mmCIF file of C-alpha atoms in Angstrom:
data_model
loop_
_atom_site.group_PDB
_atom_site.id
_atom_site.type_symbol
_atom_site.label_atom_id
_atom_site.label_comp_id
_atom_site.label_asym_id
_atom_site.label_seq_id
_atom_site.Cartn_x
_atom_site.Cartn_y
_atom_site.Cartn_z
ATOM 1 C CA MET A 708 60.618 122.195 138.111
ATOM 2 C CA ASP A 709 56.919 122.752 138.353
ATOM 3 C CA ALA A 710 55.456 126.133 139.336
ATOM 4 C CA ASN A 711 54.251 124.885 142.719
ATOM 5 C CA VAL A 712 57.812 124.228 143.901
ATOM 6 C CA TRP A 713 58.884 127.770 142.971
ATOM 7 C CA VAL A 714 55.795 129.250 144.656
ATOM 8 C CA ASP A 715 56.386 127.175 147.789
ATOM 9 C CA SER A 716 59.992 128.363 147.927
ATOM 10 C CA PHE A 717 58.901 132.017 148.053
ATOM 11 C CA CYS A 718 55.833 131.688 150.287
ATOM 12 C CA VAL A 719 57.105 130.826 153.767
ATOM 13 C CA ASP A 720 53.612 130.099 155.084
ATOM 14 C CA HIS A 721 53.140 127.202 152.626
ATOM 15 C CA ALA A 722 53.438 123.725 154.119
ATOM 16 C CA GLU A 723 56.194 122.691 151.701
ATOM 17 C CA SER A 724 58.108 125.986 151.762
ATOM 18 C CA LEU A 725 61.034 124.766 153.821
ATOM 19 C CA ALA A 726 61.458 121.628 151.719
ATOM 20 C CA ALA A 727 61.278 123.626 148.464
ATOM 21 C CA ARG A 728 63.868 126.165 149.654
ATOM 22 C CA ALA A 729 66.153 123.421 150.967
ATOM 23 C CA PHE A 730 65.900 121.532 147.682
ATOM 24 C CA ILE A 731 66.632 124.594 145.520
ATOM 25 C CA GLY A 732 69.547 125.552 147.740
ATOM 26 C CA GLN A 733 71.037 122.066 147.765
ATOM 27 C CA ALA A 734 70.473 121.611 144.027
ATOM 28 C CA THR A 735 72.243 124.890 143.305
ATOM 29 C CA GLU A 736 75.092 123.928 145.623
ATOM 30 C CA ALA A 737 75.354 120.506 143.971
ATOM 31 C CA GLY A 738 75.653 122.101 140.544
ATOM 32 C CA ALA A 739 72.398 120.615 139.265
ATOM 33 C CA LEU A 740 70.744 122.452 136.410
ATOM 34 C CA LEU A 741 67.239 123.607 137.356
ATOM 35 C CA PHE A 742 65.003 123.819 134.300
ATOM 36 C CA PHE A 743 61.548 125.359 134.321
ATOM 37 C CA PRO A 744 59.011 125.828 131.524
ATOM 38 C CA VAL A 745 59.101 129.463 130.451
ATOM 39 C CA HIS A 746 55.294 129.659 130.617
ATOM 40 C CA ILE A 747 55.261 129.211 134.415
ATOM 41 C CA ALA A 748 57.285 132.374 135.132
ATOM 42 C CA LYS A 749 54.212 134.597 134.877
ATOM 43 C CA ASP A 750 52.170 132.258 137.078
ATOM 44 C CA VAL A 751 54.844 132.106 139.768
ATOM 45 C CA LEU A 752 55.220 135.889 139.766
ATOM 46 C CA TYR A 753 51.454 136.428 139.943
ATOM 47 C CA VAL A 754 50.792 133.896 142.720
ATOM 48 C CA VAL A 755 53.746 134.948 144.866
ATOM 49 C CA GLN A 756 52.908 138.654 144.542
ATOM 50 C CA HIS A 757 49.293 137.907 145.428
ATOM 51 C CA GLU A 758 50.314 135.840 148.469
ATOM 52 C CA LEU A 759 52.783 138.475 149.671
ATOM 53 C CA LYS A 760 50.267 141.290 149.281
ATOM 54 C CA ARG A 761 47.639 139.264 151.134
ATOM 55 C CA SER A 762 50.088 138.585 153.932
ATOM 56 C CA VAL A 763 51.061 142.260 154.277
ATOM 57 C CA LEU A 764 47.448 143.424 154.296
ATOM 58 C CA ALA A 765 46.398 140.709 156.774
ATOM 59 C CA SER A 766 49.083 141.859 159.202
ATOM 60 C CA GLY A 767 47.880 145.467 158.965
ATOM 61 C CA GLY A 768 50.740 146.610 156.750
ATOM 62 C CA ALA A 769 50.530 149.017 153.855
ATOM 63 C CA LEU A 770 51.414 148.407 150.241
ATOM 64 C CA ASP A 771 53.639 150.955 148.557
ATOM 65 C CA GLU A 772 55.224 151.077 145.108
ATOM 66 C CA ALA A 773 58.736 150.408 146.466
ATOM 67 C CA SER A 774 57.583 147.140 148.069
ATOM 68 C CA ALA A 775 55.814 146.074 144.893
ATOM 69 C CA CYS A 776 58.970 146.757 142.878
ATOM 70 C CA ASN A 777 61.082 144.729 145.317
ATOM 71 C CA TRP A 778 58.644 141.815 145.034
ATOM 72 C CA ARG A 779 58.753 141.910 141.246
ATOM 73 C CA CYS A 780 62.558 141.962 141.258
ATOM 74 C CA GLY A 781 62.959 139.302 143.934
ATOM 75 C CA VAL A 782 60.415 136.772 142.728
ATOM 76 C CA GLY A 783 61.785 136.028 139.268
ATOM 77 C CA VAL A 784 62.381 132.285 138.974
ATOM 78 C CA CYS A 785 65.288 132.888 136.642
ATOM 79 C CA SER A 786 67.786 135.271 138.131
ATOM 80 C CA GLU A 787 70.441 136.633 135.809
ATOM 81 C CA HIS A 788 72.903 136.024 138.645
ATOM 82 C CA ASP A 789 72.107 132.318 138.820
ATOM 83 C CA ARG A 790 72.963 130.578 135.557
ATOM 84 C CA LYS A 791 71.890 127.178 136.934
ATOM 85 C CA ARG A 792 68.211 128.129 136.532
ATOM 86 C CA THR A 793 67.224 127.818 132.909
ATOM 87 C CA ALA A 794 63.949 128.626 131.191
ATOM 88 C CA VAL A 795 62.839 126.020 128.657
ATOM 89 C CA GLY A 796 61.134 127.531 125.641
ATOM 90 C CA ALA A 797 58.255 126.039 123.700
ATOM 91 C CA ASP A 798 56.964 125.790 120.178
ATOM 92 C CA ALA A 799 54.102 124.058 118.360
ATOM 93 C CA SER A 800 55.658 120.639 118.973
ATOM 94 C CA ASP A 801 55.196 121.153 122.732
ATOM 95 C CA LEU A 802 51.508 121.877 122.166
ATOM 96 C CA TRP A 803 51.232 118.723 120.077
ATOM 97 C CA LEU A 804 52.921 116.664 122.815
ATOM 98 C CA ALA A 805 50.762 118.243 125.545
ATOM 99 C CA ASP A 806 47.688 117.222 123.527
ATOM 100 C CA LYS A 807 48.999 113.648 123.330
ATOM 101 C CA TYR A 808 49.569 113.609 127.101
ATOM 102 C CA LEU A 809 45.844 114.288 127.664
ATOM 103 C CA ALA A 810 45.308 110.531 127.410
ATOM 104 C CA LEU A 811 47.684 110.131 130.359
ATOM 105 C CA HIS A 812 46.932 113.256 132.405
ATOM 106 C CA ARG A 813 43.942 115.611 132.075
ATOM 107 C CA ASP A 814 45.688 118.823 133.233
ATOM 108 C CA TYR A 815 46.899 120.628 130.087
ATOM 109 C CA GLU A 816 49.186 123.004 131.971
ATOM 110 C CA ASP A 817 50.899 120.028 133.633
ATOM 111 C CA ASN A 818 51.198 118.451 130.204
ATOM 112 C CA LEU A 819 53.091 121.525 129.027
ATOM 113 C CA VAL A 820 55.452 120.979 131.967
ATOM 114 C CA LEU A 821 55.948 117.384 130.823
ATOM 115 C CA ALA A 822 56.612 118.595 127.274
ATOM 116 C CA ALA A 823 59.242 121.028 128.610
ATOM 117 C CA CYS A 824 60.858 118.153 130.503
ATOM 118 C CA LYS A 825 61.063 116.146 127.287
ATOM 119 C CA ARG A 826 62.472 119.142 125.382
ATOM 120 C CA ALA A 827 65.179 119.762 128.009
ATOM 121 C CA GLN A 828 65.829 116.018 128.460
ATOM 122 C CA VAL A 829 65.772 116.333 132.245
ATOM 123 C CA ASP A 830 66.595 113.484 134.577
ATOM 124 C CA TYR A 831 63.864 114.347 137.108
ATOM 125 C CA LEU A 832 60.671 116.369 137.317
ATOM 126 C CA VAL A 833 60.284 118.050 140.709
ATOM 127 C CA THR A 834 56.720 118.847 141.728
ATOM 128 C CA ASN A 835 54.365 118.824 144.694
ATOM 129 C CA ASP A 836 51.395 118.073 142.431
ATOM 130 C CA ARG A 837 50.200 114.610 143.518
ATOM 131 C CA LYS A 838 48.398 113.817 140.271
ATOM 132 C CA LEU A 839 51.374 114.858 138.182
ATOM 133 C CA LEU A 840 53.628 112.693 140.362
ATOM 134 C CA GLU A 841 51.346 109.734 139.567
ATOM 135 C CA HIS A 842 50.954 110.388 135.842
ATOM 136 C CA ALA A 843 54.361 111.656 134.745
ATOM 137 C CA ASP A 844 56.096 109.493 132.164
ATOM 138 C CA LEU A 845 59.512 110.279 133.646
ATOM 139 C CA ALA A 846 61.060 110.205 137.114
ATOM 140 C CA ALA A 847 58.901 112.606 139.136
ATOM 141 C CA LYS A 848 59.738 113.419 142.746
ATOM 142 C CA THR A 849 58.811 115.908 145.443
ATOM 143 C CA PRO A 850 61.514 118.258 146.740
ATOM 144 C CA ARG A 851 61.776 116.091 149.877
ATOM 145 C CA GLN A 852 62.261 112.946 147.777
ATOM 146 C CA MET A 853 64.946 114.688 145.732
ATOM 147 C CA MET A 854 67.202 115.576 148.661
ATOM 148 C CA PRO A 855 68.978 112.176 148.906
ATOM 149 C CA ILE A 856 69.149 111.967 145.101
ATOM 150 C CA LEU A 857 70.987 115.301 145.021
ATOM 151 C CA VAL A 858 73.809 113.811 147.058
ATOM 152 C CA LEU A 859 74.377 111.357 144.207
ATOM 153 C CA ALA A 860 73.785 114.035 141.575
ATOM 154 C CA GLU A 861 76.679 116.123 142.935
ATOM 155 C CA ARG A 862 78.956 113.580 141.373
ATOM 156 C CA GLY A 863 77.194 113.516 138.015
ATOM 157 C CA GLY A 864 75.501 116.908 137.495
ATOM 158 C CA ALA A 865 71.829 115.975 137.087
ATOM 159 C CA ALA A 866 69.410 118.007 135.015
ATOM 160 C CA ILE A 867 66.218 118.735 136.919
ATOM 161 C CA GLY A 868 62.968 120.025 135.448
#
């Protein structure tokens, strides 16, 4: 899964938040494996913390260390209690492949996501990134588009990146 789906799932004021949360919940329930490139974990944590802090400050709230700690603990995309969410590592071959994908798609970070999908041999890439949806060289769907597919995946245990 791409970082934007994880971010949307945590940030309830995002337009696709409900769809992202519903997809992750249904995918987990269906037994689908949710893969994510290890490099996006820091981005998801940073963006979600930033959004949550902004939201608290905008509503007149105060930030304290306990809240910050709770955010850090709660935002991790790979919970040790949920073995269906798996980080996909990377090595120099992923960088090589991401370079090759530049001819297809100009966003290098997205190309690293595509390389992680290839490494993990996922069945689907789930993203809200319109350009990545257009340029991906594998089945790429939004969380909303994945919901009916998950019904079928329950029977076969799909791998989702």
